[in-house]
Short mmCIF file of C-alpha atoms and ligand atoms in Angstrom, two decimals:
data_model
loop_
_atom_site.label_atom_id
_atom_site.label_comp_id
_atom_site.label_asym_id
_atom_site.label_seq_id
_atom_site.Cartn_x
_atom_site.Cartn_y
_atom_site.Cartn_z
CA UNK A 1 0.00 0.00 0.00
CA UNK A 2 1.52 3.24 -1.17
CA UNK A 3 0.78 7.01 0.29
CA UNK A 4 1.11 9.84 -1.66
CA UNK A 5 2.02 12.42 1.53
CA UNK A 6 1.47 16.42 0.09
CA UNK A 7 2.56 19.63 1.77
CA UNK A 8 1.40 22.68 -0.55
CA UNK A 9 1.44 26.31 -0.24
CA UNK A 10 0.45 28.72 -3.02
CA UNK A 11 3.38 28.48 -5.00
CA UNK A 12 5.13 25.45 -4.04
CA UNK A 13 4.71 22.02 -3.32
CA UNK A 14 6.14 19.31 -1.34
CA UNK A 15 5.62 15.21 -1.55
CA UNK A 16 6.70 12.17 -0.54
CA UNK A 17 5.83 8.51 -1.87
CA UNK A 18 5.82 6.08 1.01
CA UNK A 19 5.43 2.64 1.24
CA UNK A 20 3.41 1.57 3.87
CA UNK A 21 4.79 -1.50 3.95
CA UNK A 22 7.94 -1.10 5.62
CA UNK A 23 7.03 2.68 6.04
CA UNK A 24 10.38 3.78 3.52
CA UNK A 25 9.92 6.65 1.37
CA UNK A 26 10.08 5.79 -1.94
CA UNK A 27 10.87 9.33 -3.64
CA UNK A 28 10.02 13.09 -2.36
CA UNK A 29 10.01 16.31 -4.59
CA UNK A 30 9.84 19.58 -4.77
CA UNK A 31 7.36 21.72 -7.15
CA UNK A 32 8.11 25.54 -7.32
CA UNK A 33 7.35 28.75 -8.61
CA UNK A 34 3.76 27.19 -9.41
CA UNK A 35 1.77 30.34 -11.00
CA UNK A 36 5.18 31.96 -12.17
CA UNK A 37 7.03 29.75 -14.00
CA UNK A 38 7.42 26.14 -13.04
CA UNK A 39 9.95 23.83 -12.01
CA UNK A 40 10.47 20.26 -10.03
CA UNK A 41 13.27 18.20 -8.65
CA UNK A 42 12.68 14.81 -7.65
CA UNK A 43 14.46 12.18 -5.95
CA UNK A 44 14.39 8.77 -5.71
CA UNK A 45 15.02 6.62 -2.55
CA UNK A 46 17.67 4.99 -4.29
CA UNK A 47 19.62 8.45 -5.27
CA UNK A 48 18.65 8.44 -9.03
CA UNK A 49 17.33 12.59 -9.88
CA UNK A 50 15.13 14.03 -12.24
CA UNK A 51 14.82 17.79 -12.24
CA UNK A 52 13.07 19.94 -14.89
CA UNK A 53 11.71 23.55 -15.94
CA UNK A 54 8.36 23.03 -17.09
CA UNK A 55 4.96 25.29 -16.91
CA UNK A 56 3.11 25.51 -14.01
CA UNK A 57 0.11 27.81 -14.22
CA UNK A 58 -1.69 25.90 -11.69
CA UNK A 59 -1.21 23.04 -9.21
CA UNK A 60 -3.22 20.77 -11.47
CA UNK A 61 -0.11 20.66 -13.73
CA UNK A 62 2.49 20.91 -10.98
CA UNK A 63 0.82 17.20 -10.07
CA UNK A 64 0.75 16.12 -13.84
CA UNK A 65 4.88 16.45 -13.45
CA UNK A 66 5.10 14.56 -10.15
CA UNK A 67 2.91 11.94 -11.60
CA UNK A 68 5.62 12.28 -14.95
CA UNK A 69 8.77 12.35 -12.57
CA UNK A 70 7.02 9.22 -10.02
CA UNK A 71 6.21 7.14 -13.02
CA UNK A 72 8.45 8.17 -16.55
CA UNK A 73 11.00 9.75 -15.43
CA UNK A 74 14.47 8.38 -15.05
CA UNK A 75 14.11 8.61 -11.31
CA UNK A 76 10.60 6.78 -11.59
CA UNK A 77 9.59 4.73 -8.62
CA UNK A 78 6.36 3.18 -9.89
CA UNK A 79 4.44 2.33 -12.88
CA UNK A 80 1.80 3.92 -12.80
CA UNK A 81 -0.18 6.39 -10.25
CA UNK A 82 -2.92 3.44 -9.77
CA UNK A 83 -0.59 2.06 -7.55
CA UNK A 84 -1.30 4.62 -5.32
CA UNK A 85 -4.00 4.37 -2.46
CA UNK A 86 -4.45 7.47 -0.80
CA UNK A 87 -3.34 10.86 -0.88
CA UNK A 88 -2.66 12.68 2.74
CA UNK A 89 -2.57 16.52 2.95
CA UNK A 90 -0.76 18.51 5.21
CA UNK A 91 -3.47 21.04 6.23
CA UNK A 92 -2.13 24.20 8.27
CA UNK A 93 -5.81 25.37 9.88
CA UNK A 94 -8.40 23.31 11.11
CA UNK A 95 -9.90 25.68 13.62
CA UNK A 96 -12.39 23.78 16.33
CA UNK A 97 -14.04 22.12 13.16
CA UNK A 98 -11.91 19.29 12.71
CA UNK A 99 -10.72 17.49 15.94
CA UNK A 100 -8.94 14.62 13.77
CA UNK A 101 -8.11 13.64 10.70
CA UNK A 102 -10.58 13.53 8.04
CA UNK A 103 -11.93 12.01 4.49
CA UNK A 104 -11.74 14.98 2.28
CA UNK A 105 -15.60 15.43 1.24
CA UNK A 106 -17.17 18.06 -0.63
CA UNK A 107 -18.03 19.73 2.55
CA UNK A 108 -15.54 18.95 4.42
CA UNK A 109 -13.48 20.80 1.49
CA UNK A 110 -15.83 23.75 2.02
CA UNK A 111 -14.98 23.65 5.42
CA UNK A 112 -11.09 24.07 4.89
CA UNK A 113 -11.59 26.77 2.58
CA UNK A 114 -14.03 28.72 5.27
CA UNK A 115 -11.10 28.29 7.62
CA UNK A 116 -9.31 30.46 5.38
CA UNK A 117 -9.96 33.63 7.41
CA UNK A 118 -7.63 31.97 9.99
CA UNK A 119 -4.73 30.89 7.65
CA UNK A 120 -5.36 33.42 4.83
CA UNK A 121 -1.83 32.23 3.58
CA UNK A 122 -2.06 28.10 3.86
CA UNK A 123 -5.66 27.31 3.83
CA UNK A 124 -6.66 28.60 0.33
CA UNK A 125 -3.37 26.96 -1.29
CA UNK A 126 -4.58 23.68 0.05
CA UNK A 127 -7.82 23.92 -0.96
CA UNK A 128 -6.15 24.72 -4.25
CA UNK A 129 -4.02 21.49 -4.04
CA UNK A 130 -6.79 19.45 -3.32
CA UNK A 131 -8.73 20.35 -6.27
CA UNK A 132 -6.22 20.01 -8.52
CA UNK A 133 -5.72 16.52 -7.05
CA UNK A 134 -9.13 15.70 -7.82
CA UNK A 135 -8.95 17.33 -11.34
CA UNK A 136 -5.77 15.00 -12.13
CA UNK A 137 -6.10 11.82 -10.02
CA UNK A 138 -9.98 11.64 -10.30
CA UNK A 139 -12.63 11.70 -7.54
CA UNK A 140 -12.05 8.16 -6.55
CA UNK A 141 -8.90 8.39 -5.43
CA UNK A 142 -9.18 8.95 -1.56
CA UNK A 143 -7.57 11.88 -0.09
CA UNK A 144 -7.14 12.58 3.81
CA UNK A 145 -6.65 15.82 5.63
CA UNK A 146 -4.38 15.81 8.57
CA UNK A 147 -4.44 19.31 10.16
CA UNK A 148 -1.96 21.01 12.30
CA UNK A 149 -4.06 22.28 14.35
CA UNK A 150 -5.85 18.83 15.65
CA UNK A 151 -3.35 17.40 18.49
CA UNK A 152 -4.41 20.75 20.41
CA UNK A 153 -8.17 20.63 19.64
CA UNK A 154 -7.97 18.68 23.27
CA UNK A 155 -6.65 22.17 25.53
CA UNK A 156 -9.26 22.81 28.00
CA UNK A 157 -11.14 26.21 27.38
CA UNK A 158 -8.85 28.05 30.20
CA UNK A 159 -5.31 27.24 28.08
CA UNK A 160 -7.08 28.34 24.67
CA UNK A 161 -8.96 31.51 25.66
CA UNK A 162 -7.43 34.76 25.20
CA UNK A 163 -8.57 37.53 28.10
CA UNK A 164 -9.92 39.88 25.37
CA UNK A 165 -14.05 40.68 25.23
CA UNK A 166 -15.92 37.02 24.94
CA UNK A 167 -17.62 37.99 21.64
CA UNK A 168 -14.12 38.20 19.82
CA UNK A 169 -13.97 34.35 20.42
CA UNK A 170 -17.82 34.13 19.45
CA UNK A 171 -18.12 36.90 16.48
CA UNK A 172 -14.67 35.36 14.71
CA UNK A 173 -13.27 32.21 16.57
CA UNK A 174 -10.25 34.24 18.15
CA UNK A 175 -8.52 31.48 20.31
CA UNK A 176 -5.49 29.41 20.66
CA UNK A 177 -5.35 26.68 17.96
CA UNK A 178 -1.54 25.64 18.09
CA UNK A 179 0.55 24.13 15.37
CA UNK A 180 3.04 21.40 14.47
CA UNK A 181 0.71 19.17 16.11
CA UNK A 182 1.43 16.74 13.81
CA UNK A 183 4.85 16.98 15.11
CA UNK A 184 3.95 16.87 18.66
CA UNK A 185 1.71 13.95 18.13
CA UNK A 186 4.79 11.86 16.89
CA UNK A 187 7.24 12.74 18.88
CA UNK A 188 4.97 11.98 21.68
CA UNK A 189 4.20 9.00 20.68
CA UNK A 190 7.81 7.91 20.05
CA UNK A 191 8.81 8.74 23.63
CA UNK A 192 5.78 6.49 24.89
CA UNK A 193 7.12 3.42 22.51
CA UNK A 194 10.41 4.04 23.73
CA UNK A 195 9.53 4.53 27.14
CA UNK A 196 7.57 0.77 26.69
CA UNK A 197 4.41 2.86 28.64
CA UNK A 198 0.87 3.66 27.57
CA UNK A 199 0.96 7.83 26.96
CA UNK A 200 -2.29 7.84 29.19
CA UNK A 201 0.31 7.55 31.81
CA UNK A 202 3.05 10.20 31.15
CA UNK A 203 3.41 14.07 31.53
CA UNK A 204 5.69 15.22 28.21
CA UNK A 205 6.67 17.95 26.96
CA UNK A 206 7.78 18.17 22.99
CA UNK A 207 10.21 21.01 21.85
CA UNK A 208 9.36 21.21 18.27
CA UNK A 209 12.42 23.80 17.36
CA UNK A 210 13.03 24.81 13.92
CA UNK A 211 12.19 27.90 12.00
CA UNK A 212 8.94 28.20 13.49
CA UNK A 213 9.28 26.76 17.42
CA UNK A 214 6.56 25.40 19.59
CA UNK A 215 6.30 23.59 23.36
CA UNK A 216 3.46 21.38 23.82
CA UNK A 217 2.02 19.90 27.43
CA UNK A 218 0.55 16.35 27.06
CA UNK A 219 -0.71 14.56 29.91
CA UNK A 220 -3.03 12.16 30.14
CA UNK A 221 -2.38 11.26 26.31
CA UNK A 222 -3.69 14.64 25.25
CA UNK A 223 -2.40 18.06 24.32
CA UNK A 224 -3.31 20.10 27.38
CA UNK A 225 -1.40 23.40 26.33
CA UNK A 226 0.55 24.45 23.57
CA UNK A 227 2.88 27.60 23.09
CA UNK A 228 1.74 29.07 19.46
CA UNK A 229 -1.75 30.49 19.60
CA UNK A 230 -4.33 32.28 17.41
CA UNK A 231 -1.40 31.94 14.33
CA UNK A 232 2.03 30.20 14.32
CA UNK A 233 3.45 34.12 15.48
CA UNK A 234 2.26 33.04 19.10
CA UNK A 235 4.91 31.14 22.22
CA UNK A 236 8.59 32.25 22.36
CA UNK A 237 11.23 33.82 19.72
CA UNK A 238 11.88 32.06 16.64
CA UNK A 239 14.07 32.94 13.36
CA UNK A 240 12.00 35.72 12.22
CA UNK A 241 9.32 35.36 14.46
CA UNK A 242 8.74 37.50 17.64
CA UNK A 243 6.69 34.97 20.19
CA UNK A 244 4.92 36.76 22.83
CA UNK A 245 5.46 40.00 23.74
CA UNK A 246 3.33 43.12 24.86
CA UNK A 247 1.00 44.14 22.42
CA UNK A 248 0.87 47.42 23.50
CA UNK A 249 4.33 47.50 22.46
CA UNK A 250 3.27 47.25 18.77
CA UNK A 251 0.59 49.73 19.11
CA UNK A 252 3.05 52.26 20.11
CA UNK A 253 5.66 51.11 17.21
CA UNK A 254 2.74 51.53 14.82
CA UNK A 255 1.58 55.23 16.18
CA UNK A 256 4.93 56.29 16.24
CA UNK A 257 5.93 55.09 12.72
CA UNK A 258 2.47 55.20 11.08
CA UNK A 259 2.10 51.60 10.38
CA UNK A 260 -0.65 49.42 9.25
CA UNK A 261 -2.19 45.81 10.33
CA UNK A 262 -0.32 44.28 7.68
CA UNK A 263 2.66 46.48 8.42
CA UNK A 264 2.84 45.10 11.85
CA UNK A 265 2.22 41.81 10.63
CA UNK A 266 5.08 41.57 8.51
CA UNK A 267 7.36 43.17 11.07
CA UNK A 268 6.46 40.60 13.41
CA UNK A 269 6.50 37.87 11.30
CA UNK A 270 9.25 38.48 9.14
CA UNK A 271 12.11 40.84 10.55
CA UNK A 272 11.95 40.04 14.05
CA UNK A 273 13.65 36.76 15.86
CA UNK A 274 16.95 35.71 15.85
CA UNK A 275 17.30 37.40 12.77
CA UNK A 276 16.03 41.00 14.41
CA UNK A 277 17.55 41.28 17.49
CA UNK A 278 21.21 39.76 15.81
CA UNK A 279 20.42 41.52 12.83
CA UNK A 280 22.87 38.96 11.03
CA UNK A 281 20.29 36.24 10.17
CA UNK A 282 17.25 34.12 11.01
CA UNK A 283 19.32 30.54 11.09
CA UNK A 284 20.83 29.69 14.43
CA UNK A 285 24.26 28.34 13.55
CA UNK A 286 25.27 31.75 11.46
CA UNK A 287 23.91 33.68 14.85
CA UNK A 288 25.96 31.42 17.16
CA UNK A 289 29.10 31.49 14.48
CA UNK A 290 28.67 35.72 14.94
CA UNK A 291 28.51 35.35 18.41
CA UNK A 292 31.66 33.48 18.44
CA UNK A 293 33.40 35.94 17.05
CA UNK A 294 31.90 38.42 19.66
CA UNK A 295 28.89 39.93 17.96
CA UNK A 296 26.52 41.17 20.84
CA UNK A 297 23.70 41.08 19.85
CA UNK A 298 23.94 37.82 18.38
CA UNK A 299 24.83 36.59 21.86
CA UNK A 300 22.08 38.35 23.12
CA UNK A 301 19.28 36.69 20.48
CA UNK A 302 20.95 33.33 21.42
CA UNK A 303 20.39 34.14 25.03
CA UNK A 304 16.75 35.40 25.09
CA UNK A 305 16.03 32.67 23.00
CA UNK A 306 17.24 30.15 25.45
CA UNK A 307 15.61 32.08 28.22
CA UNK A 308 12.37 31.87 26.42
CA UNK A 309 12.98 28.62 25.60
CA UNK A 310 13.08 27.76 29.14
CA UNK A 311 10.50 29.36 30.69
CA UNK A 312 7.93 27.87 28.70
CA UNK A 313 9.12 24.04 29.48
CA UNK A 314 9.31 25.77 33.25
CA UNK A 315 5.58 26.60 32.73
CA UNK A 316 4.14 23.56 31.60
CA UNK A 317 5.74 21.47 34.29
CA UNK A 318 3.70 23.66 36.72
CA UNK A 319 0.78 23.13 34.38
CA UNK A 320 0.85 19.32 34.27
CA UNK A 321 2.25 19.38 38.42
CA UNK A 322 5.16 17.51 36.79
CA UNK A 323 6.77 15.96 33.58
CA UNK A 324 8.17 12.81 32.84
CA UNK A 325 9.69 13.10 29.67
CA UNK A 326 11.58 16.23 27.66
CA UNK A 327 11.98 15.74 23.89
CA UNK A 328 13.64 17.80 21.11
CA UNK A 329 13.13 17.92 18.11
CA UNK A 330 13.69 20.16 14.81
CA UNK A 331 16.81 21.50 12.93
CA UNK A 332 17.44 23.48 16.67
CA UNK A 333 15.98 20.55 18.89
CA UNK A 334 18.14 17.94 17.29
CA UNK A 335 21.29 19.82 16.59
CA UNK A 336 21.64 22.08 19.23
CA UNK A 337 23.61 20.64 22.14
CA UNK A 338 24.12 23.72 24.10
CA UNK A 339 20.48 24.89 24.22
CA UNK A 340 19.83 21.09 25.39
CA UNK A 341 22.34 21.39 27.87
CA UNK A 342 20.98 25.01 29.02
CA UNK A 343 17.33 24.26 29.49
CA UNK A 344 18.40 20.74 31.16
CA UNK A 345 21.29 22.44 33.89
CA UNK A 346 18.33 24.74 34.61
CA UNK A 347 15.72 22.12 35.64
CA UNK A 348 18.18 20.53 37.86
CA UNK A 349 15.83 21.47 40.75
CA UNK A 350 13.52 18.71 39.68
CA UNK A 351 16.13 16.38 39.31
CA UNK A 352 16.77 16.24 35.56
CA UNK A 353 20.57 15.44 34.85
CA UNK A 354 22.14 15.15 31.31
CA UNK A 355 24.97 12.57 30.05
CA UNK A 356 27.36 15.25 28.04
CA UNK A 357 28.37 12.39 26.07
CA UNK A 358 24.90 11.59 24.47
CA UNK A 359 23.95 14.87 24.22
CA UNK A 360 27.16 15.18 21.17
CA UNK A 361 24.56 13.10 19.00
CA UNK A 362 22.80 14.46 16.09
CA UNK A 363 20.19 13.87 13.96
CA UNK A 364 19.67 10.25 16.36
CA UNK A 365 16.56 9.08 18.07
CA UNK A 366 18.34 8.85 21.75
CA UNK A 367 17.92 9.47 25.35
CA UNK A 368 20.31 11.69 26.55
CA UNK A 369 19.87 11.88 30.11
CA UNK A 370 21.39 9.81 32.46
CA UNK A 371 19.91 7.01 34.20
CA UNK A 372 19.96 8.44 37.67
CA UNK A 373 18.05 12.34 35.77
CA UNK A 374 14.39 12.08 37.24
CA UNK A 375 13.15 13.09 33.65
CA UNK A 376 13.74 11.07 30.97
CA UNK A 377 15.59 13.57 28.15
CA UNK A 378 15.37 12.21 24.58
CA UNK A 379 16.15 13.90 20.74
CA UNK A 380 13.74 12.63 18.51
CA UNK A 381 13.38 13.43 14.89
CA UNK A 382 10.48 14.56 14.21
CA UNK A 383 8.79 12.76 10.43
CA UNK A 384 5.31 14.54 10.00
CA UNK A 385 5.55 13.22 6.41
CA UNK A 386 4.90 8.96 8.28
CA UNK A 387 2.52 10.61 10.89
CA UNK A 388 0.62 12.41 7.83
CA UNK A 389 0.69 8.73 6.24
CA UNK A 390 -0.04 6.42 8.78
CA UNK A 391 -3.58 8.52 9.83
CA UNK A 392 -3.97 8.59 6.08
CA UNK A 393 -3.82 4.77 5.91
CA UNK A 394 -5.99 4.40 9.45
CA UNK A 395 -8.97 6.72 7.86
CA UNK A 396 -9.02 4.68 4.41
CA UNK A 397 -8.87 1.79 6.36
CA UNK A 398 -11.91 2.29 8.68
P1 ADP B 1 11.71 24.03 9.39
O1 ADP B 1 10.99 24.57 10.56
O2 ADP B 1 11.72 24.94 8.21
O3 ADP B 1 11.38 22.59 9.04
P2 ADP B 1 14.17 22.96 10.46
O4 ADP B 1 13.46 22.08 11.44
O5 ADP B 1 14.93 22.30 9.37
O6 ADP B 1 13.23 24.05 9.84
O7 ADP B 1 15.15 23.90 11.30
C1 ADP B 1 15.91 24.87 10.65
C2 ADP B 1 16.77 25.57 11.65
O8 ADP B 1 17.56 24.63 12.38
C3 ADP B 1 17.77 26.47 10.99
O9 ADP B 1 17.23 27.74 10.79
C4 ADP B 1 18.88 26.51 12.00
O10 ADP B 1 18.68 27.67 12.80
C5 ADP B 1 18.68 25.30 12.86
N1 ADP B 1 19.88 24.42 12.87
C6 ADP B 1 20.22 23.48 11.98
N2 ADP B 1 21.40 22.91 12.33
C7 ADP B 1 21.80 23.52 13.47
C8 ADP B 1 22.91 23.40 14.33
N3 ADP B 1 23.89 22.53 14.07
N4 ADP B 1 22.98 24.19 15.42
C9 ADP B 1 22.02 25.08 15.67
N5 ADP B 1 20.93 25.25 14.90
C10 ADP B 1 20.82 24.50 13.82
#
């Protein structure tokens, strides 16, 4: 049984083939500059390539060269596309609609495309996607959605609600909805395999750190808090991204300097970060490499990052009255030893102690805290592409 696993934005789109079977990818591509121009590379498991320039006014023929570089190309993997069983999508907003994954009806289609408002800059790409999936692969072929938004449809009402006038929540659905839950989900679950115990019966908290960042609190099984809110801007600083702050703070910025909603927007979501307090760039290891060399403010971005960082693992351990299990994950989460090392010296109070020696690993599913720490410390690469598949597979299977 074969999964066709897709991750599309407006002008780009990502896949992956994977075989159920012995969950290995098979091949995984790139489509870009869909709208503009067009091109795709394309890889197979085995290393062979296949990379072209070809017209892509919509995603309809984007798909008609994945199907051309999957099944023709010198880098095909299969014979033909009726090999295929499902398709999964990667679906940035499901707002309190969709609690799980879903069969992609007409309505719920409709729905996804509603939830536009809230993800004005994912949600109507999708919806794209998944029509030109239809228009190409034909209605029959099944196609999932697995939203990014669903592990934290479970937060109780007093993690989610913002303290702004009730009717904001009622008029236009202003709440927290989270995201990377797909990435939570399975790194969650990978610490209960590991750990050999049911995840009814664990307190964890996931560091999903990459260019966006998010903490999630999961106890009893479920997502009980979750550090991005009403959009992905939400939790602590990220590359370009400015976490929480006081939003008073950006209505004086935008008096002062005459700025607009989508001014502030971009500011915030864009141009701030690592990459605005360093001013030298949004990816970690240039900021650390300029800090090296005794760049300030670098320093300083790396340390209120950190700090940030901290706090919020600090906070949900109060929420859940204790945790059992820290995991990283993410181009930071995996690679970055210090920051590991940082957030576990500082929760030495509750008895967590790190081996140095593990901690030198990258890119490895491992524990790296020693057997005497009172929380279990693990890196665990995150692979939303197999959690998007296997919940794929479960829904055509029910
Ligand atoms: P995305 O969120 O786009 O999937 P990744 O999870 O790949 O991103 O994370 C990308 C980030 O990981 C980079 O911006 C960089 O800051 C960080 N990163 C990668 N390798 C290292 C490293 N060795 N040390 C510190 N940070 C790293």
């Amino acid at each position: 049984m074969k999964i066709f696993v897709v991750n599309a934005g407006s002008s780009s789109l990502k896949y992956q083939l994977i075989d159920m079977e012995n969950e290995q990818v098979l091949c995984k591509g790139l489509c870009e500059r869909i709208g503009v121009t067009g091109a795709i590379s394309h890889k197979a498991a085995d290393g062979r390539t296949y990379s072209a320039e070809t017209a892509m006014p919509t995603h309809s023929e984007a798909f008609e060269a994945v199907v051309y570089a999957m099944t023709k190309s010198d880098a095909k993997v299969i014979d033909s596309f009726d090999e295929v069983s499902a398709i999964g999508h990667r679906i940035v907003q499901g707002g309190s609609i969709f609690k799980g994954s879903c069969l992609i009806t007409p309505k719920a289609l409709q729905d996804i495309d509603d939830l536009g408002a809230l993800a004005p800059l994912h949600n109507p790409a999708h919806v794209l996607a998944i029509k030109a999936c239809i228009k190409t692969f034909g209605e029959e072929k099944p196609q999932v959605a697995v939203f990014d938004t669903s592990f934290h449809q479970t937060m109780p009402s007093k993690a989610y609600m913002f303290a702004l006038p009730y009717k904001y929540y009622e008029q236009y659905g202003v709440r927290k909805y989270g995201a990377h839950g797909t990435s939570h989900w399975f790194v969650s679950d990978r610490v209960a395999a590991i750990e050999g115990k049911d995840k009814k019966d664990l307190k964890i908290i996931t560091c999903h750190l990459g260019n966006g960042c998010s903490i999630t609190a999961i106890k009893d099984g479920v997502c009980i808090d979750t550090s991005m809110g009403f959009t992905p801007l939400d939790g602590f600083m990220m590359g370009t991204r400015t976490g929480t702050l006081d939003p008073s703070a950006l209505t004086f910025i935008a008096e002062k300097e005459n700025l607009s909603p989508a001014d502030i927007n971009r500011i915030c979501n864009k141009e701030s970060g690592v990459l605005g307090v360093s001013g030298v760039s949004n990816d970690n290891r240039d900021v650390a490499a300029a800090a090296e060399k005794g760049n300030e403010r670098a320093q300083l971005a790396i340390d209120m990052q950190r700090y940030q960082i901290l706090k919020f693992v600090g906070s949900y351990i109060a929420a859940m009255n204790g945790v059992d299990a820290i995991a990283f994950t993410g181009g930071i989460g995996e690679n970055d030893a210090e920051l590991r090392e940082y957030v576990c010296e500082n929760l030495a109070y509750i008895g967590a102690e790190m081996d140095k020696e593990k901690n030198k690993v990258r890119g490895e599913e491992i524990k790296i805290s020693t057997d005497n720490s009172k929380v279990n410390i693990y890196i665990i690469p995150t692979n939303e592409e197999l959690a998007i598949a296997r919940d794929t597979l479960a829904i055509i299977s029910e």
